[in-house]
């Protein structure tokens, strides 16, 4: 996809009203911590005959998915055991995150841009509440978000569009004037299905995989010149549609 396609796609959103962010892998580089917790704990219980799961397995089957779906995948014959495993795994993740969580490069630059433009913003995540609140707090973003929408609070989690549609409703913004930032196939599919352009981040997931979900633009992180070219074009379009004083 060329930069000109990207600029056009985002500039159609003018006047911009809101930005919606996933959390894991989108605000912070948390997937390595999740992968470590899954790998260690699954090996302890001799999952896959004690052979550690690969990062490829993690990306394909686990990253971005809701915990109940992961529990069903890992323990198809014993959902309750799967849910208990997921609770224990999340506790391990929170211990790791408290010491090692790192923001995605450039997130505070985009935060300032969003604030300077007076936009509504929400975090929309499949993560459990305790994880979401901890990560947002560790990143110093608790006061930044107007709302936090959890997959647990919806009838359907991502990749279903419901969490993003709920965010639009809560923020009172239009899908025609809002874009989404996501890093997983599941999340990008949810944003696209909700009718919004999605900025896809290759934080840990390969570009060719993300492209299957049809994001509007793929960036490495929030310092990527492609993003800022698109936002500058959007600013120019904003100025063009703004009524004269």
Short mmCIF file of N, CA and C in Angstrom, two decimals, residues 1 33 75 111 132 135 148 177 182 184 205:
data_model
loop_
_atom_site.label_atom_id
_atom_site.label_comp_id
_atom_site.label_asym_id
_atom_site.label_seq_id
_atom_site.Cartn_x
_atom_site.Cartn_y
_atom_site.Cartn_z
N UNK A 1 0.85 -1.19 0.00
CA UNK A 1 0.00 0.00 0.00
C UNK A 1 0.89 1.24 0.00
N UNK A 33 6.27 -10.87 27.27
CA UNK A 33 5.98 -11.29 28.64
C UNK A 33 4.87 -12.34 28.65
N UNK A 75 -7.22 -26.33 26.24
CA UNK A 75 -7.85 -27.40 27.02
C UNK A 75 -9.26 -27.69 26.48
N UNK A 111 0.23 10.41 21.85
CA UNK A 111 -0.63 10.87 22.96
C UNK A 111 -0.75 12.38 22.95
N UNK A 132 -5.45 -4.92 32.15
CA UNK A 132 -5.62 -3.67 31.43
C UNK A 132 -5.32 -2.48 32.34
N UNK A 135 -1.49 -2.29 33.15
CA UNK A 135 -0.67 -1.81 32.04
C UNK A 135 -0.88 -0.32 31.79
N UNK A 148 -12.38 2.77 29.16
CA UNK A 148 -11.69 1.50 28.90
C UNK A 148 -12.77 0.46 28.65
N UNK A 177 -15.49 9.19 11.68
CA UNK A 177 -14.56 10.22 12.11
C UNK A 177 -13.65 9.71 13.23
N UNK A 182 -4.08 -0.93 16.33
CA UNK A 182 -4.11 -2.35 16.70
C UNK A 182 -2.83 -3.05 16.27
N UNK A 184 -2.80 -6.85 16.37
CA UNK A 184 -3.06 -8.27 16.13
C UNK A 184 -4.08 -8.46 15.02
N UNK A 205 3.87 -8.98 15.58
CA UNK A 205 3.25 -9.82 14.56
C UNK A 205 3.73 -9.42 13.17
#
